[in-house]
mmCIF file of C-alpha atoms in Angstrom:
data_model
loop_
_atom_site.group_PDB
_atom_site.id
_atom_site.type_symbol
_atom_site.label_atom_id
_atom_site.label_comp_id
_atom_site.label_asym_id
_atom_site.label_seq_id
_atom_site.Cartn_x
_atom_site.Cartn_y
_atom_site.Cartn_z
ATOM 1 C CA MET A 1 20.363 36.266 3.674
ATOM 2 C CA THR A 2 16.883 37.765 3.997
ATOM 3 C CA PRO A 3 14.443 35.401 5.782
ATOM 4 C CA LEU A 4 11.288 34.391 3.966
ATOM 5 C CA PRO A 5 8.085 36.087 5.117
ATOM 6 C CA ALA A 6 5.743 33.933 7.218
ATOM 7 C CA GLU A 7 3.242 33.751 4.370
ATOM 8 C CA SER A 8 5.722 32.084 2.027
ATOM 9 C CA GLY A 9 7.527 29.761 4.415
ATOM 10 C CA PRO A 10 7.856 26.049 3.671
ATOM 11 C CA GLY A 11 5.122 25.084 6.141
ATOM 12 C CA ARG A 12 2.740 27.639 4.682
ATOM 13 C CA VAL A 13 3.452 26.496 1.134
ATOM 14 C CA GLY A 14 3.028 22.862 2.141
ATOM 15 C CA ALA A 15 -0.336 23.511 3.821
ATOM 16 C CA ARG A 16 -1.518 25.518 0.840
ATOM 17 C CA GLY A 17 -0.406 22.767 -1.517
ATOM 18 C CA ARG A 18 -2.334 20.153 0.462
ATOM 19 C CA LEU A 19 -5.414 22.362 0.435
ATOM 20 C CA VAL A 20 -5.141 22.809 -3.337
ATOM 21 C CA ALA A 21 -4.758 19.024 -3.714
ATOM 22 C CA VAL A 22 -7.904 18.372 -1.660
ATOM 23 C CA ILE A 23 -9.879 20.935 -3.663
ATOM 24 C CA GLY A 24 -8.581 19.300 -6.829
ATOM 25 C CA LEU A 25 -9.879 15.920 -5.642
ATOM 26 C CA LEU A 26 -13.312 17.399 -4.954
ATOM 27 C CA ASP A 27 -13.422 18.831 -8.484
ATOM 28 C CA ARG A 28 -12.908 15.530 -10.286
ATOM 29 C CA PRO A 29 -15.757 14.152 -12.450
ATOM 30 C CA LEU A 30 -16.360 11.049 -10.309
ATOM 31 C CA THR A 31 -16.108 12.759 -6.915
ATOM 32 C CA SER A 32 -19.879 12.608 -6.338
ATOM 33 C CA TYR A 33 -19.997 8.947 -7.351
ATOM 34 C CA TYR A 34 -17.281 7.859 -4.938
ATOM 35 C CA LEU A 35 -18.604 10.029 -2.108
ATOM 36 C CA VAL A 36 -22.108 8.549 -2.354
ATOM 37 C CA LEU A 37 -20.757 5.008 -2.637
ATOM 38 C CA GLY A 38 -18.143 5.367 0.091
ATOM 39 C CA CYS A 39 -20.357 7.140 2.634
ATOM 40 C CA SER A 40 -23.179 4.650 2.037
ATOM 41 C CA MET A 41 -20.950 1.623 2.573
ATOM 42 C CA LEU A 42 -19.336 3.095 5.693
ATOM 43 C CA LEU A 43 -22.728 3.965 7.215
ATOM 44 C CA LEU A 44 -24.033 0.466 6.440
ATOM 45 C CA ALA A 45 -21.003 -1.153 8.074
ATOM 46 C CA LEU A 46 -21.314 1.106 11.107
ATOM 47 C CA GLY A 47 -25.037 0.382 11.290
ATOM 48 C CA LEU A 48 -24.527 -3.382 11.309
ATOM 49 C CA THR A 49 -21.935 -3.064 14.061
ATOM 50 C CA MET A 50 -24.136 -0.837 16.210
ATOM 51 C CA VAL A 51 -27.271 -2.948 15.699
ATOM 52 C CA LEU A 52 -25.352 -5.844 17.239
ATOM 53 C CA ALA A 53 -23.868 -3.653 19.972
ATOM 54 C CA SER A 54 -27.289 -2.249 20.935
ATOM 55 C CA SER A 55 -29.394 -5.429 20.745
ATOM 56 C CA ASN A 56 -27.157 -8.321 21.803
ATOM 57 C CA VAL A 57 -28.211 -8.422 25.460
ATOM 58 C CA ASP A 58 -31.933 -8.093 24.753
ATOM 59 C CA GLN A 59 -31.890 -10.649 21.922
ATOM 60 C CA LEU A 60 -29.841 -13.128 23.944
ATOM 61 C CA GLU A 61 -32.523 -13.016 26.619
ATOM 62 C CA ARG A 62 -35.453 -13.174 24.183
ATOM 63 C CA THR A 63 -34.243 -15.598 21.516
ATOM 64 C CA GLY A 64 -31.176 -17.293 22.961
ATOM 65 C CA SER A 65 -28.915 -15.708 20.345
ATOM 66 C CA ALA A 66 -27.222 -12.320 20.541
ATOM 67 C CA PHE A 67 -27.084 -12.145 16.731
ATOM 68 C CA THR A 68 -30.803 -12.323 15.886
ATOM 69 C CA LEU A 69 -31.283 -8.685 14.836
ATOM 70 C CA LEU A 70 -27.841 -8.576 13.238
ATOM 71 C CA GLN A 71 -28.790 -11.503 10.997
ATOM 72 C CA LYS A 72 -32.099 -9.894 10.049
ATOM 73 C CA GLN A 73 -30.422 -6.576 9.299
ATOM 74 C CA ALA A 74 -27.756 -8.330 7.221
ATOM 75 C CA ALA A 75 -30.527 -10.072 5.276
ATOM 76 C CA TRP A 76 -32.225 -6.754 4.524
ATOM 77 C CA ILE A 77 -28.920 -5.262 3.411
ATOM 78 C CA GLY A 78 -28.316 -8.380 1.305
ATOM 79 C CA ILE A 79 -31.562 -7.571 -0.518
ATOM 80 C CA GLY A 80 -30.960 -3.829 -0.637
ATOM 81 C CA LEU A 81 -27.431 -3.832 -2.070
ATOM 82 C CA PRO A 82 -28.432 -5.610 -5.330
ATOM 83 C CA VAL A 83 -31.324 -3.144 -5.602
ATOM 84 C CA MET A 84 -28.833 -0.303 -5.183
ATOM 85 C CA TRP A 85 -26.512 -1.807 -7.794
ATOM 86 C CA LEU A 86 -29.385 -2.305 -10.266
ATOM 87 C CA ALA A 87 -30.621 1.256 -9.702
ATOM 88 C CA SER A 88 -27.111 2.581 -10.382
ATOM 89 C CA LYS A 89 -27.233 0.982 -13.843
ATOM 90 C CA LEU A 90 -30.663 2.296 -14.883
ATOM 91 C CA PRO A 91 -31.153 5.279 -17.209
ATOM 92 C CA PRO A 92 -33.224 8.272 -15.982
ATOM 93 C CA ARG A 93 -36.162 7.341 -18.226
ATOM 94 C CA THR A 94 -36.605 4.105 -16.252
ATOM 95 C CA PHE A 95 -36.944 6.018 -12.979
ATOM 96 C CA ARG A 96 -39.497 8.291 -14.623
ATOM 97 C CA ALA A 97 -41.441 5.252 -15.834
ATOM 98 C CA LEU A 98 -41.424 3.788 -12.300
ATOM 99 C CA ALA A 99 -42.676 7.007 -10.674
ATOM 100 C CA TYR A 100 -46.421 6.561 -11.118
ATOM 101 C CA PRO A 101 -46.608 2.787 -10.378
ATOM 102 C CA LEU A 102 -44.479 3.180 -7.236
ATOM 103 C CA LEU A 103 -46.536 6.103 -5.934
ATOM 104 C CA LEU A 104 -49.784 4.249 -6.665
ATOM 105 C CA LEU A 105 -48.596 1.089 -4.878
ATOM 106 C CA SER A 106 -47.484 3.196 -1.913
ATOM 107 C CA VAL A 107 -50.896 4.875 -1.677
ATOM 108 C CA ILE A 108 -52.616 1.479 -1.808
ATOM 109 C CA GLY A 109 -50.313 0.236 0.954
ATOM 110 C CA LEU A 110 -51.030 3.325 3.083
ATOM 111 C CA VAL A 111 -54.761 2.738 2.667
ATOM 112 C CA ILE A 112 -54.386 -0.923 3.699
ATOM 113 C CA VAL A 113 -52.525 0.163 6.826
ATOM 114 C CA LEU A 114 -55.586 2.138 7.932
ATOM 115 C CA ILE A 115 -58.009 -0.802 7.531
ATOM 116 C CA PRO A 116 -58.805 -2.270 10.974
ATOM 117 C CA GLY A 117 -57.345 -5.720 11.352
ATOM 118 C CA LEU A 118 -54.760 -5.239 8.594
ATOM 119 C CA GLY A 119 -52.652 -2.366 9.912
ATOM 120 C CA VAL A 120 -50.294 -2.974 12.844
ATOM 121 C CA SER A 121 -50.006 -0.291 15.538
ATOM 122 C CA ALA A 122 -47.117 0.305 17.908
ATOM 123 C CA TRP A 123 -45.663 3.240 19.850
ATOM 124 C CA GLY A 124 -48.656 5.463 19.090
ATOM 125 C CA ALA A 125 -48.592 5.027 15.295
ATOM 126 C CA THR A 126 -50.167 2.709 12.725
ATOM 127 C CA ARG A 127 -47.428 2.164 10.141
ATOM 128 C CA TRP A 128 -47.005 -1.517 9.299
ATOM 129 C CA ILE A 129 -48.606 -4.387 7.381
ATOM 130 C CA ASP A 130 -47.849 -8.005 8.240
ATOM 131 C CA VAL A 131 -46.510 -9.814 5.164
ATOM 132 C CA GLY A 132 -45.704 -13.350 6.258
ATOM 133 C CA PRO A 133 -42.876 -13.222 8.807
ATOM 134 C CA PHE A 134 -42.096 -9.589 7.978
ATOM 135 C CA GLN A 135 -43.681 -6.229 8.713
ATOM 136 C CA VAL A 136 -43.689 -3.785 5.791
ATOM 137 C CA GLN A 137 -43.992 -0.010 6.264
ATOM 138 C CA PRO A 138 -45.612 1.492 3.108
ATOM 139 C CA SER A 139 -44.670 5.050 4.085
ATOM 140 C CA GLU A 140 -41.001 4.276 3.341
ATOM 141 C CA PRO A 141 -41.388 3.492 -0.401
ATOM 142 C CA ALA A 142 -43.864 6.402 -0.479
ATOM 143 C CA LYS A 143 -40.904 8.752 0.074
ATOM 144 C CA LEU A 144 -39.158 7.461 -3.039
ATOM 145 C CA GLY A 145 -42.441 7.399 -4.952
ATOM 146 C CA LEU A 146 -43.106 11.061 -4.136
ATOM 147 C CA VAL A 147 -39.539 12.001 -5.144
ATOM 148 C CA LEU A 148 -39.842 10.314 -8.553
ATOM 149 C CA TRP A 149 -43.388 11.473 -9.271
ATOM 150 C CA GLY A 150 -42.781 15.048 -8.160
ATOM 151 C CA ALA A 151 -39.483 15.316 -10.073
ATOM 152 C CA ASP A 152 -41.047 13.887 -13.239
ATOM 153 C CA LEU A 153 -44.039 16.226 -12.967
ATOM 154 C CA MET A 154 -41.944 19.349 -12.420
ATOM 155 C CA ALA A 155 -39.490 18.375 -15.180
ATOM 156 C CA ARG A 156 -42.387 18.075 -17.647
ATOM 157 C CA ARG A 157 -43.730 21.457 -16.571
ATOM 158 C CA GLU A 158 -40.294 23.015 -16.945
ATOM 159 C CA ARG A 159 -39.906 21.587 -20.441
ATOM 160 C CA LEU A 160 -43.268 23.090 -21.426
ATOM 161 C CA GLY A 161 -42.346 26.450 -19.880
ATOM 162 C CA GLN A 162 -45.264 26.351 -17.408
ATOM 163 C CA LEU A 163 -43.378 27.129 -14.194
ATOM 164 C CA THR A 164 -44.039 30.865 -14.390
ATOM 165 C CA ASP A 165 -47.628 30.303 -13.216
ATOM 166 C CA TRP A 166 -48.110 29.467 -9.518
ATOM 167 C CA ARG A 167 -51.023 27.169 -10.381
ATOM 168 C CA ALA A 168 -48.763 25.032 -12.564
ATOM 169 C CA LEU A 169 -46.295 24.891 -9.674
ATOM 170 C CA LEU A 170 -48.840 23.618 -7.168
ATOM 171 C CA ILE A 171 -51.324 21.585 -9.228
ATOM 172 C CA PRO A 172 -51.265 18.600 -9.225
ATOM 173 C CA LEU A 173 -48.092 18.507 -7.047
ATOM 174 C CA LEU A 174 -49.839 19.883 -3.966
ATOM 175 C CA PRO A 175 -52.943 17.611 -4.141
ATOM 176 C CA GLY A 176 -50.808 14.544 -4.955
ATOM 177 C CA ALA A 177 -48.388 15.167 -2.109
ATOM 178 C CA GLY A 178 -51.358 16.070 0.107
ATOM 179 C CA VAL A 179 -52.962 12.657 -0.431
ATOM 180 C CA VAL A 180 -49.777 10.830 0.578
ATOM 181 C CA VAL A 181 -49.211 13.127 3.566
ATOM 182 C CA MET A 182 -52.838 12.797 4.706
ATOM 183 C CA LEU A 183 -52.665 8.981 4.643
ATOM 184 C CA VAL A 184 -49.425 9.012 6.642
ATOM 185 C CA MET A 185 -50.935 11.529 9.075
ATOM 186 C CA LEU A 186 -53.959 9.282 9.604
ATOM 187 C CA GLY A 187 -51.477 6.605 10.696
ATOM 188 C CA SER A 188 -50.102 9.071 13.290
ATOM 189 C CA ASP A 189 -46.585 9.014 11.815
ATOM 190 C CA LEU A 190 -45.351 12.568 12.390
ATOM 191 C CA GLY A 191 -41.695 11.905 11.552
ATOM 192 C CA THR A 192 -42.456 10.531 8.073
ATOM 193 C CA THR A 193 -44.942 13.362 7.528
ATOM 194 C CA VAL A 194 -42.151 15.888 8.127
ATOM 195 C CA VAL A 195 -39.886 14.079 5.616
ATOM 196 C CA LEU A 196 -42.612 13.970 2.946
ATOM 197 C CA LEU A 197 -43.276 17.678 3.413
ATOM 198 C CA THR A 198 -39.529 18.309 3.115
ATOM 199 C CA ILE A 199 -39.524 16.539 -0.264
ATOM 200 C CA PHE A 200 -42.436 18.731 -1.384
ATOM 201 C CA LEU A 201 -40.679 21.945 -0.309
ATOM 202 C CA THR A 202 -37.384 20.839 -1.889
ATOM 203 C CA LEU A 203 -39.067 20.337 -5.255
ATOM 204 C CA LEU A 204 -40.610 23.807 -5.050
ATOM 205 C CA TRP A 205 -37.274 25.356 -4.097
ATOM 206 C CA VAL A 206 -35.324 23.691 -6.921
ATOM 207 C CA VAL A 207 -37.788 24.738 -9.650
ATOM 208 C CA GLY A 208 -37.461 28.319 -8.444
ATOM 209 C CA ALA A 209 -40.834 28.922 -6.818
ATOM 210 C CA PRO A 210 -41.389 32.607 -5.928
ATOM 211 C CA VAL A 211 -40.266 33.486 -2.417
ATOM 212 C CA ARG A 212 -43.796 34.480 -1.377
ATOM 213 C CA LEU A 213 -45.198 31.145 -2.538
ATOM 214 C CA PHE A 214 -42.403 29.171 -0.879
ATOM 215 C CA VAL A 215 -42.754 31.046 2.416
ATOM 216 C CA GLY A 216 -46.526 30.627 2.288
ATOM 217 C CA MET A 217 -46.225 26.869 1.768
ATOM 218 C CA ALA A 218 -43.625 26.608 4.553
ATOM 219 C CA GLY A 219 -45.924 28.540 6.912
ATOM 220 C CA LEU A 220 -48.880 26.327 5.974
ATOM 221 C CA ILE A 221 -46.788 23.216 6.629
ATOM 222 C CA GLY A 222 -45.663 24.603 9.996
ATOM 223 C CA LEU A 223 -49.307 25.170 10.937
ATOM 224 C CA LEU A 224 -50.188 21.650 9.804
ATOM 225 C CA VAL A 225 -47.422 20.110 11.939
ATOM 226 C CA ALA A 226 -48.580 22.180 14.927
ATOM 227 C CA ILE A 227 -52.147 20.898 14.481
ATOM 228 C CA LEU A 228 -50.862 17.327 14.249
ATOM 229 C CA ILE A 229 -49.070 17.760 17.559
ATOM 230 C CA VAL A 230 -52.028 19.356 19.357
ATOM 231 C CA VAL A 231 -54.669 16.817 18.278
ATOM 232 C CA GLU A 232 -52.680 13.766 19.460
ATOM 233 C CA PRO A 233 -52.313 13.553 23.263
ATOM 234 C CA TYR A 234 -49.107 11.494 23.184
ATOM 235 C CA ARG A 235 -47.453 13.986 20.796
ATOM 236 C CA MET A 236 -48.506 16.855 23.018
ATOM 237 C CA GLN A 237 -46.996 15.016 25.981
ATOM 238 C CA ARG A 238 -43.740 14.576 24.044
ATOM 239 C CA LEU A 239 -43.660 18.273 23.197
ATOM 240 C CA VAL A 240 -44.335 19.253 26.815
ATOM 241 C CA GLY A 241 -41.654 16.801 27.940
ATOM 242 C CA PHE A 242 -39.239 18.293 25.422
ATOM 243 C CA LEU A 243 -39.922 21.850 26.615
ATOM 244 C CA ASP A 244 -39.823 20.876 30.306
ATOM 245 C CA SER A 245 -36.773 18.666 30.715
ATOM 246 C CA SER A 246 -37.302 18.343 34.468
ATOM 247 C CA GLY A 247 -40.843 16.956 34.286
ATOM 248 C CA ASP A 248 -41.833 13.258 34.534
ATOM 249 C CA PRO A 249 -38.329 11.735 34.260
ATOM 250 C CA LEU A 250 -39.696 8.166 34.529
ATOM 251 C CA GLY A 251 -42.591 8.732 32.115
ATOM 252 C CA ILE A 252 -42.670 10.602 28.828
ATOM 253 C CA ARG A 253 -39.116 11.940 29.391
ATOM 254 C CA TYR A 254 -37.599 8.542 30.187
ATOM 255 C CA GLN A 255 -36.387 7.595 26.706
ATOM 256 C CA GLY A 256 -35.006 11.053 25.999
ATOM 257 C CA ASN A 257 -33.225 11.239 29.347
ATOM 258 C CA GLN A 258 -31.676 7.794 28.893
ATOM 259 C CA GLY A 259 -30.532 8.730 25.396
ATOM 260 C CA LEU A 260 -28.873 11.901 26.640
ATOM 261 C CA LEU A 261 -27.275 9.990 29.515
ATOM 262 C CA ALA A 262 -25.883 7.428 27.082
ATOM 263 C CA VAL A 263 -24.393 10.099 24.809
ATOM 264 C CA ALA A 264 -22.953 12.049 27.745
ATOM 265 C CA SER A 265 -21.369 8.977 29.345
ATOM 266 C CA GLY A 266 -19.357 8.165 26.218
ATOM 267 C CA GLY A 267 -16.812 10.942 26.650
ATOM 268 C CA TRP A 268 -14.262 11.473 23.907
ATOM 269 C CA PHE A 269 -13.675 7.870 22.801
ATOM 270 C CA GLY A 270 -16.601 5.928 24.300
ATOM 271 C CA THR A 271 -16.852 2.958 26.585
ATOM 272 C CA GLY A 272 -15.964 0.477 23.831
ATOM 273 C CA LEU A 273 -18.115 -1.724 21.602
ATOM 274 C CA GLY A 274 -20.505 -3.821 23.653
ATOM 275 C CA GLU A 275 -19.388 -2.154 26.886
ATOM 276 C CA GLY A 276 -22.194 0.373 27.282
ATOM 277 C CA ARG A 277 -24.849 0.544 29.969
ATOM 278 C CA ALA A 278 -27.807 1.500 27.775
ATOM 279 C CA GLN A 279 -27.872 -1.893 26.002
ATOM 280 C CA TRP A 280 -28.856 -3.579 29.267
ATOM 281 C CA GLY A 281 -32.496 -2.555 28.909
ATOM 282 C CA PHE A 282 -32.148 1.029 30.102
ATOM 283 C CA LEU A 283 -32.828 2.606 26.674
ATOM 284 C CA PRO A 284 -36.009 1.532 24.805
ATOM 285 C CA ARG A 285 -35.688 0.933 21.028
ATOM 286 C CA ALA A 286 -31.943 1.425 21.195
ATOM 287 C CA GLU A 287 -31.316 -0.382 17.898
ATOM 288 C CA ASN A 288 -33.794 1.783 16.001
ATOM 289 C CA ASP A 289 -34.735 5.369 16.832
ATOM 290 C CA PHE A 290 -31.960 5.813 19.422
ATOM 291 C CA ILE A 291 -29.034 4.049 17.791
ATOM 292 C CA PHE A 292 -27.171 7.381 17.685
ATOM 293 C CA ALA A 293 -27.208 7.349 21.497
ATOM 294 C CA ILE A 294 -25.508 3.933 21.455
ATOM 295 C CA ILE A 295 -22.898 5.303 19.039
ATOM 296 C CA GLY A 296 -22.279 8.216 21.385
ATOM 297 C CA GLU A 297 -21.946 5.952 24.404
ATOM 298 C CA GLN A 298 -19.778 3.201 22.930
ATOM 299 C CA LEU A 299 -17.758 5.210 20.363
ATOM 300 C CA GLY A 300 -17.789 8.580 22.115
ATOM 301 C CA LEU A 301 -17.688 12.042 20.620
ATOM 302 C CA VAL A 302 -15.300 10.819 17.931
ATOM 303 C CA GLY A 303 -17.850 8.246 16.752
ATOM 304 C CA THR A 304 -20.704 10.756 16.631
ATOM 305 C CA LEU A 305 -18.560 13.235 14.685
ATOM 306 C CA VAL A 306 -17.703 10.502 12.175
ATOM 307 C CA VAL A 307 -21.425 9.848 11.648
ATOM 308 C CA LEU A 308 -22.147 13.554 11.240
ATOM 309 C CA GLY A 309 -19.225 13.873 8.822
ATOM 310 C CA LEU A 310 -20.457 10.965 6.692
ATOM 311 C CA PHE A 311 -23.965 12.421 6.446
ATOM 312 C CA GLY A 312 -22.461 15.827 5.678
ATOM 313 C CA LEU A 313 -20.383 14.389 2.831
ATOM 314 C CA LEU A 314 -23.405 12.470 1.546
ATOM 315 C CA ALA A 315 -25.447 15.687 1.500
ATOM 316 C CA TYR A 316 -22.608 17.517 -0.263
ATOM 317 C CA ALA A 317 -22.412 14.789 -2.911
ATOM 318 C CA GLY A 318 -26.182 14.839 -3.494
ATOM 319 C CA LEU A 319 -26.228 18.614 -3.919
ATOM 320 C CA ARG A 320 -23.160 18.428 -6.173
ATOM 321 C CA ILE A 321 -24.979 15.957 -8.415
ATOM 322 C CA ALA A 322 -28.073 18.173 -8.494
ATOM 323 C CA ARG A 323 -25.941 21.178 -9.444
ATOM 324 C CA ARG A 324 -23.878 19.470 -12.164
ATOM 325 C CA VAL A 325 -26.373 17.314 -14.084
ATOM 326 C CA ARG A 326 -28.101 18.934 -17.031
ATOM 327 C CA ASP A 327 -31.370 16.997 -17.096
ATOM 328 C CA PRO A 328 -34.155 18.717 -15.050
ATOM 329 C CA PHE A 329 -35.552 15.403 -13.773
ATOM 330 C CA MET A 330 -32.171 14.281 -12.448
ATOM 331 C CA ARG A 331 -31.578 17.677 -10.851
ATOM 332 C CA LEU A 332 -34.951 17.635 -9.075
ATOM 333 C CA ALA A 333 -34.766 13.990 -7.992
ATOM 334 C CA ALA A 334 -31.179 14.319 -6.682
ATOM 335 C CA ALA A 335 -32.069 17.409 -4.638
ATOM 336 C CA ALA A 336 -35.245 15.803 -3.255
ATOM 337 C CA VAL A 337 -33.416 12.613 -2.190
ATOM 338 C CA THR A 338 -30.707 14.725 -0.554
ATOM 339 C CA GLY A 339 -33.326 16.753 1.333
ATOM 340 C CA TRP A 340 -35.107 13.554 2.423
ATOM 341 C CA LEU A 341 -32.016 11.828 3.835
ATOM 342 C CA SER A 342 -30.531 14.982 5.361
ATOM 343 C CA VAL A 343 -33.695 16.068 7.172
ATOM 344 C CA GLN A 344 -34.385 12.518 8.368
ATOM 345 C CA ALA A 345 -30.888 12.305 9.834
ATOM 346 C CA ILE A 346 -31.227 15.760 11.432
ATOM 347 C CA VAL A 347 -34.621 14.934 12.982
ATOM 348 C CA ASN A 348 -33.360 11.607 14.359
ATOM 349 C CA ILE A 349 -30.093 12.979 15.770
ATOM 350 C CA GLY A 350 -31.811 16.134 17.060
ATOM 351 C CA GLY A 351 -34.312 14.003 18.988
ATOM 352 C CA VAL A 352 -31.535 11.908 20.531
ATOM 353 C CA ILE A 353 -29.440 14.873 21.727
ATOM 354 C CA GLY A 354 -32.482 16.784 22.960
ATOM 355 C CA VAL A 355 -32.575 19.744 20.556
ATOM 356 C CA LEU A 356 -35.718 18.482 18.758
ATOM 357 C CA PRO A 357 -38.790 16.570 19.966
ATOM 358 C CA ILE A 358 -38.667 12.785 19.573
ATOM 359 C CA THR A 359 -40.602 11.668 16.471
ATOM 360 C CA GLY A 360 -39.713 7.977 16.208
ATOM 361 C CA ILE A 361 -37.935 8.243 12.846
ATOM 362 C CA PRO A 362 -34.921 5.993 12.076
ATOM 363 C CA LEU A 363 -31.392 7.109 11.234
ATOM 364 C CA PRO A 364 -30.884 6.327 7.506
ATOM 365 C CA LEU A 365 -28.645 3.307 6.752
ATOM 366 C CA VAL A 366 -27.750 2.914 10.438
ATOM 367 C CA SER A 367 -30.946 2.091 12.348
ATOM 368 C CA TYR A 368 -32.420 -1.410 12.340
ATOM 369 C CA GLY A 369 -35.249 -1.993 9.869
ATOM 370 C CA GLY A 370 -35.760 -3.307 6.346
ATOM 371 C CA SER A 371 -38.729 -1.234 5.208
ATOM 372 C CA ALA A 372 -36.583 1.894 5.384
ATOM 373 C CA MET A 373 -33.346 0.249 4.234
ATOM 374 C CA ILE A 374 -34.404 -0.939 0.779
ATOM 375 C CA PRO A 375 -36.016 2.322 -0.489
ATOM 376 C CA THR A 376 -33.056 4.268 0.910
ATOM 377 C CA LEU A 377 -30.533 2.072 -0.912
ATOM 378 C CA ALA A 378 -32.629 2.316 -4.089
ATOM 379 C CA ALA A 379 -32.550 6.120 -3.796
ATOM 380 C CA LEU A 380 -28.780 6.081 -3.281
ATOM 381 C CA GLY A 381 -28.402 3.793 -6.286
ATOM 382 C CA MET A 382 -30.339 6.376 -8.282
ATOM 383 C CA LEU A 383 -27.893 9.053 -7.109
ATOM 384 C CA LEU A 384 -25.039 6.838 -8.324
ATOM 385 C CA ALA A 385 -26.737 6.552 -11.724
ATOM 386 C CA PHE A 386 -27.090 10.332 -11.920
ATOM 387 C CA ALA A 387 -23.476 10.864 -10.780
ATOM 388 C CA GLN A 388 -22.313 8.837 -13.783
ATOM 389 C CA ARG A 389 -24.034 11.406 -16.011
ATOM 390 C CA GLU A 390 -22.180 14.417 -14.648
ATOM 391 C CA PRO A 391 -19.938 16.246 -17.145
ATOM 392 C CA GLY A 392 -16.813 14.164 -17.776
ATOM 393 C CA ALA A 393 -18.006 11.213 -15.680
ATOM 394 C CA ARG A 394 -18.546 8.831 -18.582
ATOM 395 C CA GLN A 395 -15.095 9.536 -19.974
ATOM 396 C CA ALA A 396 -13.565 9.020 -16.533
ATOM 397 C CA LEU A 397 -15.395 5.703 -16.135
ATOM 398 C CA ALA A 398 -14.278 4.571 -19.585
ATOM 399 C CA ALA A 399 -10.672 5.499 -18.797
ATOM 400 C CA ARG A 400 -10.830 3.595 -15.522
ATOM 401 C CA GLY A 401 -11.175 0.307 -17.376
ATOM 402 C CA PRO A 402 -13.444 -2.667 -16.636
ATOM 403 C CA GLY A 403 -14.710 -3.180 -13.104
ATOM 404 C CA PRO A 404 -14.065 -6.281 -10.965
ATOM 405 C CA ALA A 405 -17.282 -7.989 -12.093
ATOM 406 C CA ARG A 406 -16.367 -7.600 -15.767
ATOM 407 C CA ARG A 407 -12.798 -8.745 -15.116
ATOM 408 C CA ALA A 408 -14.115 -11.852 -13.359
ATOM 409 C CA LEU A 409 -16.351 -12.621 -16.348
ATOM 410 C CA SER A 410 -13.364 -12.130 -18.656
ATOM 411 C CA TRP A 411 -11.353 -14.670 -16.676
ATOM 412 C CA LEU A 412 -14.223 -17.143 -17.111
ATOM 413 C CA GLY A 413 -14.522 -16.353 -20.817
ATOM 414 C CA LEU A 414 -18.062 -15.034 -20.332
ATOM 415 C CA ALA A 415 -17.552 -11.306 -20.919
ATOM 416 C CA ARG A 416 -19.257 -9.712 -23.911
ATOM 417 C CA ARG A 417 -16.806 -9.235 -26.734
#
């Protein structure tokens, strides 16, 4: 009997069959929907766990309860999840109608932040407004406002066939984005400035801006970021500390060094939840900007790879939505949201592991903070709404049958007949 060649052996066929099955799953109409929903929920659950693991010692000393920040974060998520659900049910025209009011309110908030006595400064930046017991950061909803406004503007221009002229590409998108960026810059928030500029560049890329124009805008933005770094002494110190890892280990390099030490000490599987050293006051702002370092320490390399994988899948789903939807507004908004979340995650993680300068920007869905959480969940809810408008998605949803909420209403006799 002639043996089978290696290429056609049972193991080879089995591996190929599994690969074909996985590719088949990724090609289903609701793949984007379930990827966005699943990755979001997993990152939220991980974030809640790590907020507790990174803040319990500090909060026990300050407030007498190890769960103070966990409870606050859970409250913000409790507000954000209904917002996400509502956004997932809205039609695209509603998002377009919200674009101008949201951007206008964000600009007003950014102006208020700059008024002496009203804006709250911390860690070298003026970003917050005190609203009762809470601090609100207007630059966070400004990201979503710029996404919606820019996508609506470019979609209108595309419908009118005006995108062949570079002036129609840049005006009023460039001045509008410039106003938002300038106000954030005046508050010394470099990390958010980079994200806003990423949204601007993403919109230009998706509408097919000429390469020369795109490269020119990218060069101009690079020059702007360089100027922002040079004119602020503390940013210049951070850049020098980033370039010279051996200098001032107890000063400007302290947070970065402690973050790297925490990640390195985690090994393959980490020290265990709540068993790390960094949570004992060695790592400043561990629950916020440096929560990835706590993940690396307590969950090890495996934990950090899980986080990277979840953000990678989320980016894939966002780009898949942008590629498959037919409406120009949905395509532009989905790509801009994907660029926003991906670059923010890259900048945060890059700062923690020492490959990028520290900018003080949170890790989406994972870091502590409500001002960033609610706009992010609203943006993800919008992606879910767009995913339901991919080819074949409506039919797949109809075939799936009623959801748990509708079934519960049916049991109570309250469902619409």
